[in-house]
Amino acid sequence: MVEIPQQEFVNFVHRGKQRQFSRDELSLMEYASHVMNIHLNKNIAFFVTGMENYFRSQKTLQNRQRRAATYDTATKKKEIQKPTIPVSVTRVEMEEVLVDLQLQTNCKIHFLESPLDVAEFIVSLTKAIGEIPFKLAKKNAFDFYSEADVIQGSVKVNKDGLGLRRVWKQQLQQFRNVSHHMAAAISAVYCSPQQLVQAYQRCTTEKEAQLLLQDIVIRRGAGMLETFRRVGPELSKQVHNVMTTYDGTLLEKTS
C-alpha cells in the first residue's frame, strides 16, 4: 500500500493538466511507474485521503468568490480578504488523469476519506490476500461436479447413495415418450440398472429378455380418475437394447 498525500496528488493532477514539468517534478504516471519498478512483481495499492473534502472546500471557495463578485463595491479590499489555495483542479480533470494512468500503467488509485476508511481498506485488502490460496484451491478442484443441484434438472447424490433412485428414473426418462409415471413404474420393479441387467441375464431366450418390461403396469391418477396401462413391447425392446448392447455406436430414439 502506498499513500499519496492529498496536496501532492492535487499537484500531480495540476501538472498533468498544464502539461508542464520541471526536471525535479514527476507526473502522476511517472511517479506510479517509479514505485512499481521499485516493487517488481508486486500489486501496488495506491490511495489518497480527503479528496471529497478538497472538492467541498473548492466549491465553498467558488461560492464565496461568486458572492464577492456580486456584492463587491471595494474590489481591492475584497481581493485581499479572499482565501487562496496553491493550485485548483476539478473532478473532471482528476478523472481524465486517472483514466490515462489506468490505461497506460494498469494502476488504480483508491480514494478514502477518513482514518476509519483507511483502516477498513487495510482490513479488506488483508482479508482478500489471505483468501487467495483457498480460492485457488477451490478453483482447481472439481467441486462443481459434486454440486449437482447447481445444474438445472440434475440430481444430487450423497455419500450414502440417497438420490440414486431418482438418477435411475431420469435415465429411463431419456427414452422417447417415457413419462415420470412410466419411469416410476419400471424403477419400482427394478430399483437399479444392475437389478434390471441381472434380470435380463436370468432370461432363457433373447425374446424373453426383450419383452421383460412389457407387462409392467403404469398407474396414473387416483380414485375414480385412476387409469392403467402397460409399458408395451416397443419401449421394453428399446430399454433392453440400451442395457445389454456392446455396440457403442447404437442409437436409440430419445425425447
Short mmCIF file of C-alpha atoms in Angstrom, two decimals:
data_model
loop_
_atom_site.label_atom_id
_atom_site.label_comp_id
_atom_site.label_asym_id
_atom_site.label_seq_id
_atom_site.Cartn_x
_atom_site.Cartn_y
_atom_site.Cartn_z
CA MET A 1 0.00 0.00 0.00
CA VAL A 2 1.31 3.44 -0.95
CA GLU A 3 -0.31 6.65 0.25
CA ILE A 4 -0.19 9.72 -1.96
CA PRO A 5 -0.72 12.84 0.19
CA GLN A 6 -3.71 14.88 -0.89
CA GLN A 7 -1.81 18.05 -1.81
CA GLU A 8 0.81 16.08 -3.69
CA PHE A 9 -1.91 14.26 -5.64
CA VAL A 10 -3.55 17.60 -6.48
CA ASN A 11 -0.18 18.86 -7.72
CA PHE A 12 0.17 15.74 -9.88
CA VAL A 13 -3.23 16.38 -11.47
CA HIS A 14 -2.50 20.09 -11.90
CA ARG A 15 0.83 19.43 -13.62
CA GLY A 16 -0.84 16.83 -15.83
CA LYS A 17 -3.43 19.45 -16.81
CA GLN A 18 -0.79 22.06 -17.60
CA ARG A 19 1.45 19.56 -19.41
CA GLN A 20 4.44 21.37 -17.99
CA PHE A 21 7.03 19.64 -15.83
CA SER A 22 10.38 20.78 -14.47
CA ARG A 23 13.33 18.46 -14.13
CA ASP A 24 12.56 17.72 -10.49
CA GLU A 25 8.80 17.29 -10.98
CA LEU A 26 7.18 13.98 -11.91
CA SER A 27 3.82 13.36 -13.47
CA LEU A 28 1.40 11.00 -11.73
CA MET A 29 2.15 8.34 -14.33
CA GLU A 30 5.91 8.67 -13.84
CA TYR A 31 5.53 8.51 -10.08
CA ALA A 32 3.35 5.38 -10.23
CA SER A 33 5.74 3.71 -12.70
CA HIS A 34 8.70 4.56 -10.45
CA VAL A 35 7.03 2.95 -7.42
CA MET A 36 6.02 -0.13 -9.42
CA ASN A 37 9.57 -0.53 -10.77
CA ILE A 38 10.92 -0.49 -7.23
CA HIS A 39 8.46 -3.23 -6.20
CA LEU A 40 8.59 -5.51 -9.23
CA ASN A 41 6.08 -8.38 -9.46
CA LYS A 42 4.00 -6.79 -6.71
CA ASN A 43 0.46 -5.43 -6.83
CA ILE A 44 0.64 -1.87 -5.54
CA ALA A 45 -2.45 -0.33 -3.95
CA PHE A 46 -2.24 3.47 -4.16
CA PHE A 47 -4.65 5.51 -2.06
CA VAL A 48 -5.41 9.17 -1.44
CA THR A 49 -7.34 10.54 1.53
CA GLY A 50 -9.60 13.56 1.77
CA MET A 51 -10.36 14.33 -1.88
CA GLU A 52 -14.08 14.77 -1.21
CA ASN A 53 -13.25 17.33 1.47
CA TYR A 54 -10.97 19.03 -1.04
CA PHE A 55 -13.75 19.33 -3.63
CA ARG A 56 -16.18 20.59 -0.99
CA SER A 57 -13.73 23.27 0.04
CA GLN A 58 -13.26 24.19 -3.62
CA LYS A 59 -17.00 24.58 -4.04
CA THR A 60 -17.25 26.70 -0.90
CA LEU A 61 -14.46 28.93 -2.18
CA GLN A 62 -16.17 29.35 -5.54
CA ASN A 63 -19.43 30.31 -3.82
CA ARG A 64 -17.62 32.92 -1.74
CA GLN A 65 -15.95 34.37 -4.80
CA ARG A 66 -19.29 34.47 -6.63
CA ARG A 67 -20.94 36.34 -3.76
CA ALA A 68 -17.99 38.66 -3.55
CA ALA A 69 -18.26 39.44 -7.26
CA THR A 70 -21.98 40.19 -6.85
CA TYR A 71 -21.84 42.46 -3.80
CA ASP A 72 -18.35 43.86 -4.20
CA THR A 73 -18.05 47.60 -4.14
CA ALA A 74 -14.46 47.76 -2.96
CA THR A 75 -12.68 45.22 -5.18
CA LYS A 76 -9.20 45.74 -3.86
CA LYS A 77 -10.30 45.24 -0.29
CA LYS A 78 -12.20 42.11 -1.18
CA GLU A 79 -9.29 40.66 -3.13
CA ILE A 80 -7.04 40.98 -0.11
CA GLN A 81 -9.53 39.10 2.05
CA LYS A 82 -10.11 36.28 -0.45
CA PRO A 83 -8.81 32.92 0.78
CA THR A 84 -6.49 31.24 -1.69
CA ILE A 85 -5.10 27.76 -2.19
CA PRO A 86 -1.88 26.84 -4.06
CA VAL A 87 -3.49 25.04 -7.01
CA SER A 88 -7.00 24.18 -8.11
CA VAL A 89 -8.22 21.12 -10.01
CA THR A 90 -11.70 19.90 -10.91
CA ARG A 91 -13.21 16.46 -10.58
CA VAL A 92 -13.29 16.07 -14.37
CA GLU A 93 -9.58 16.89 -14.65
CA MET A 94 -8.80 14.37 -11.94
CA GLU A 95 -10.82 11.64 -13.69
CA GLU A 96 -9.07 12.32 -17.00
CA VAL A 97 -5.67 11.87 -15.38
CA LEU A 98 -6.84 8.69 -13.63
CA VAL A 99 -8.16 7.17 -16.88
CA ASP A 100 -4.87 7.93 -18.59
CA LEU A 101 -2.98 6.40 -15.66
CA GLN A 102 -5.04 3.21 -15.65
CA LEU A 103 -4.81 2.72 -19.42
CA GLN A 104 -1.05 3.14 -19.58
CA THR A 105 0.12 1.56 -16.31
CA ASN A 106 -2.85 -0.66 -15.34
CA CYS A 107 -2.73 1.05 -11.96
CA LYS A 108 -5.71 2.12 -9.87
CA ILE A 109 -5.91 4.70 -7.11
CA HIS A 110 -8.33 4.24 -4.21
CA PHE A 111 -9.95 7.30 -2.62
CA LEU A 112 -10.64 7.26 1.11
CA GLU A 113 -11.93 10.00 3.37
CA SER A 114 -11.06 9.24 6.98
CA PRO A 115 -8.64 7.19 9.09
CA LEU A 116 -11.52 4.76 9.66
CA ASP A 117 -11.86 4.29 5.89
CA VAL A 118 -8.12 3.62 5.67
CA ALA A 119 -8.35 1.02 8.45
CA GLU A 120 -11.30 -0.72 6.75
CA PHE A 121 -9.44 -0.69 3.43
CA ILE A 122 -6.40 -2.33 5.06
CA VAL A 123 -8.64 -4.98 6.65
CA SER A 124 -10.43 -5.78 3.37
CA LEU A 125 -7.13 -5.90 1.47
CA THR A 126 -5.55 -8.18 4.06
CA LYS A 127 -8.58 -10.46 4.03
CA ALA A 128 -8.54 -10.66 0.22
CA ILE A 129 -4.84 -11.56 0.21
CA GLY A 130 -5.37 -14.20 2.88
CA GLU A 131 -8.19 -15.84 0.91
CA ILE A 132 -6.19 -16.17 -2.33
CA PRO A 133 -4.75 -19.67 -1.57
CA PHE A 134 -8.19 -21.02 -0.64
CA LYS A 135 -9.81 -19.55 -3.76
CA LEU A 136 -7.08 -21.02 -5.95
CA ALA A 137 -7.51 -24.43 -4.34
CA LYS A 138 -11.26 -24.28 -4.82
CA LYS A 139 -10.85 -23.13 -8.42
CA ASN A 140 -8.52 -26.01 -9.24
CA ALA A 141 -10.77 -28.61 -7.64
CA PHE A 142 -13.71 -30.23 -9.44
CA ASP A 143 -16.28 -29.46 -6.75
CA PHE A 144 -18.81 -28.31 -9.34
CA TYR A 145 -19.32 -31.93 -10.44
CA SER A 146 -20.47 -33.00 -6.98
CA GLU A 147 -22.68 -29.92 -6.56
CA ALA A 148 -25.26 -31.34 -8.93
CA ASP A 149 -28.08 -29.25 -7.53
CA VAL A 150 -26.49 -26.20 -9.13
CA ILE A 151 -27.31 -27.59 -12.58
CA GLN A 152 -30.98 -27.40 -13.50
CA GLY A 153 -32.67 -30.78 -13.74
CA SER A 154 -29.83 -32.73 -12.15
CA VAL A 155 -29.93 -34.87 -9.03
CA LYS A 156 -27.56 -34.65 -6.08
CA VAL A 157 -26.38 -37.99 -4.69
CA ASN A 158 -24.91 -38.08 -1.19
CA LYS A 159 -22.29 -40.46 0.22
CA ASP A 160 -24.99 -42.89 1.43
CA GLY A 161 -26.38 -43.30 -2.08
CA LEU A 162 -29.50 -41.26 -1.41
CA GLY A 163 -30.66 -39.94 -4.76
CA LEU A 164 -29.57 -42.88 -6.94
CA ARG A 165 -33.19 -43.94 -7.41
CA ARG A 166 -34.02 -40.52 -8.85
CA VAL A 167 -30.99 -40.75 -11.17
CA TRP A 168 -32.27 -44.11 -12.44
CA LYS A 169 -35.71 -42.61 -13.09
CA GLN A 170 -34.18 -39.72 -15.00
CA GLN A 171 -32.14 -42.17 -17.03
CA LEU A 172 -35.30 -44.01 -18.03
CA GLN A 173 -36.99 -40.72 -18.94
CA GLN A 174 -34.33 -40.12 -21.59
CA PHE A 175 -36.21 -42.59 -23.79
CA ARG A 176 -38.77 -41.11 -26.14
CA ASN A 177 -42.31 -40.66 -24.75
CA VAL A 178 -41.34 -42.02 -21.32
CA SER A 179 -43.16 -40.03 -18.66
CA HIS A 180 -42.46 -39.75 -14.98
CA HIS A 181 -45.17 -42.35 -14.24
CA MET A 182 -43.66 -44.87 -16.66
CA ALA A 183 -40.17 -44.41 -15.19
CA ALA A 184 -41.56 -44.73 -11.67
CA ALA A 185 -43.37 -47.98 -12.57
CA ILE A 186 -40.20 -49.57 -14.04
CA SER A 187 -37.98 -48.40 -11.17
CA ALA A 188 -40.48 -49.77 -8.65
CA VAL A 189 -39.94 -53.28 -10.07
CA TYR A 190 -36.23 -52.93 -10.84
CA CYS A 191 -34.76 -50.45 -8.36
CA SER A 192 -31.47 -50.01 -10.17
CA PRO A 193 -29.85 -50.64 -13.58
CA GLN A 194 -27.91 -53.52 -12.04
CA GLN A 195 -31.08 -55.30 -10.96
CA LEU A 196 -32.51 -54.93 -14.46
CA VAL A 197 -29.34 -56.29 -16.10
CA GLN A 198 -29.37 -59.26 -13.71
CA ALA A 199 -32.99 -59.93 -14.64
CA TYR A 200 -32.02 -59.93 -18.33
CA GLN A 201 -29.24 -62.42 -17.61
CA ARG A 202 -31.74 -64.81 -15.99
CA CYS A 203 -33.89 -64.87 -19.12
CA THR A 204 -33.58 -68.09 -21.17
CA THR A 205 -34.13 -66.51 -24.62
CA GLU A 206 -33.42 -63.20 -26.30
CA LYS A 207 -37.10 -62.60 -26.99
CA GLU A 208 -38.00 -63.16 -23.33
CA ALA A 209 -35.42 -60.56 -22.33
CA GLN A 210 -36.67 -58.07 -24.91
CA LEU A 211 -40.27 -58.34 -23.64
CA LEU A 212 -39.35 -58.44 -19.95
CA LEU A 213 -40.79 -55.00 -19.19
CA GLN A 214 -43.86 -55.04 -21.44
CA ASP A 215 -46.37 -56.16 -18.79
CA ILE A 216 -45.34 -53.72 -16.06
CA VAL A 217 -48.46 -51.75 -15.08
CA ILE A 218 -48.36 -47.94 -15.16
CA ARG A 219 -50.84 -46.19 -12.90
CA ARG A 220 -51.97 -42.62 -13.36
CA GLY A 221 -54.25 -40.50 -11.23
CA ALA A 222 -56.12 -41.67 -8.15
CA GLY A 223 -59.62 -42.74 -7.12
CA MET A 224 -62.26 -42.54 -9.81
CA LEU A 225 -59.78 -40.95 -12.24
CA GLU A 226 -57.13 -43.64 -11.85
CA THR A 227 -56.08 -45.24 -15.16
CA PHE A 228 -53.92 -48.24 -16.02
CA ARG A 229 -51.76 -49.09 -18.99
CA ARG A 230 -48.72 -51.26 -19.68
CA VAL A 231 -45.20 -50.42 -20.77
CA GLY A 232 -45.63 -52.28 -24.03
CA PRO A 233 -43.23 -54.23 -26.25
CA GLU A 234 -41.71 -51.28 -28.10
CA LEU A 235 -40.32 -49.50 -25.06
CA SER A 236 -39.35 -52.83 -23.50
CA LYS A 237 -37.19 -53.62 -26.55
CA GLN A 238 -35.58 -50.15 -26.52
CA VAL A 239 -34.57 -50.43 -22.87
CA HIS A 240 -33.25 -53.93 -23.46
CA ASN A 241 -31.11 -52.80 -26.39
CA VAL A 242 -29.55 -49.96 -24.42
CA MET A 243 -28.91 -52.02 -21.29
CA THR A 244 -27.40 -55.06 -22.97
CA THR A 245 -25.67 -53.91 -26.16
CA TYR A 246 -21.89 -53.90 -26.58
CA ASP A 247 -22.14 -51.66 -29.64
CA GLY A 248 -21.07 -48.15 -28.67
CA THR A 249 -22.45 -46.71 -31.93
CA LEU A 250 -26.01 -47.90 -31.28
CA LEU A 251 -28.51 -45.07 -31.46
CA GLU A 252 -31.90 -45.15 -29.79
CA LYS A 253 -34.66 -42.60 -30.15
CA THR A 254 -34.78 -40.23 -27.19
CA SER A 255 -37.10 -37.40 -26.31
#
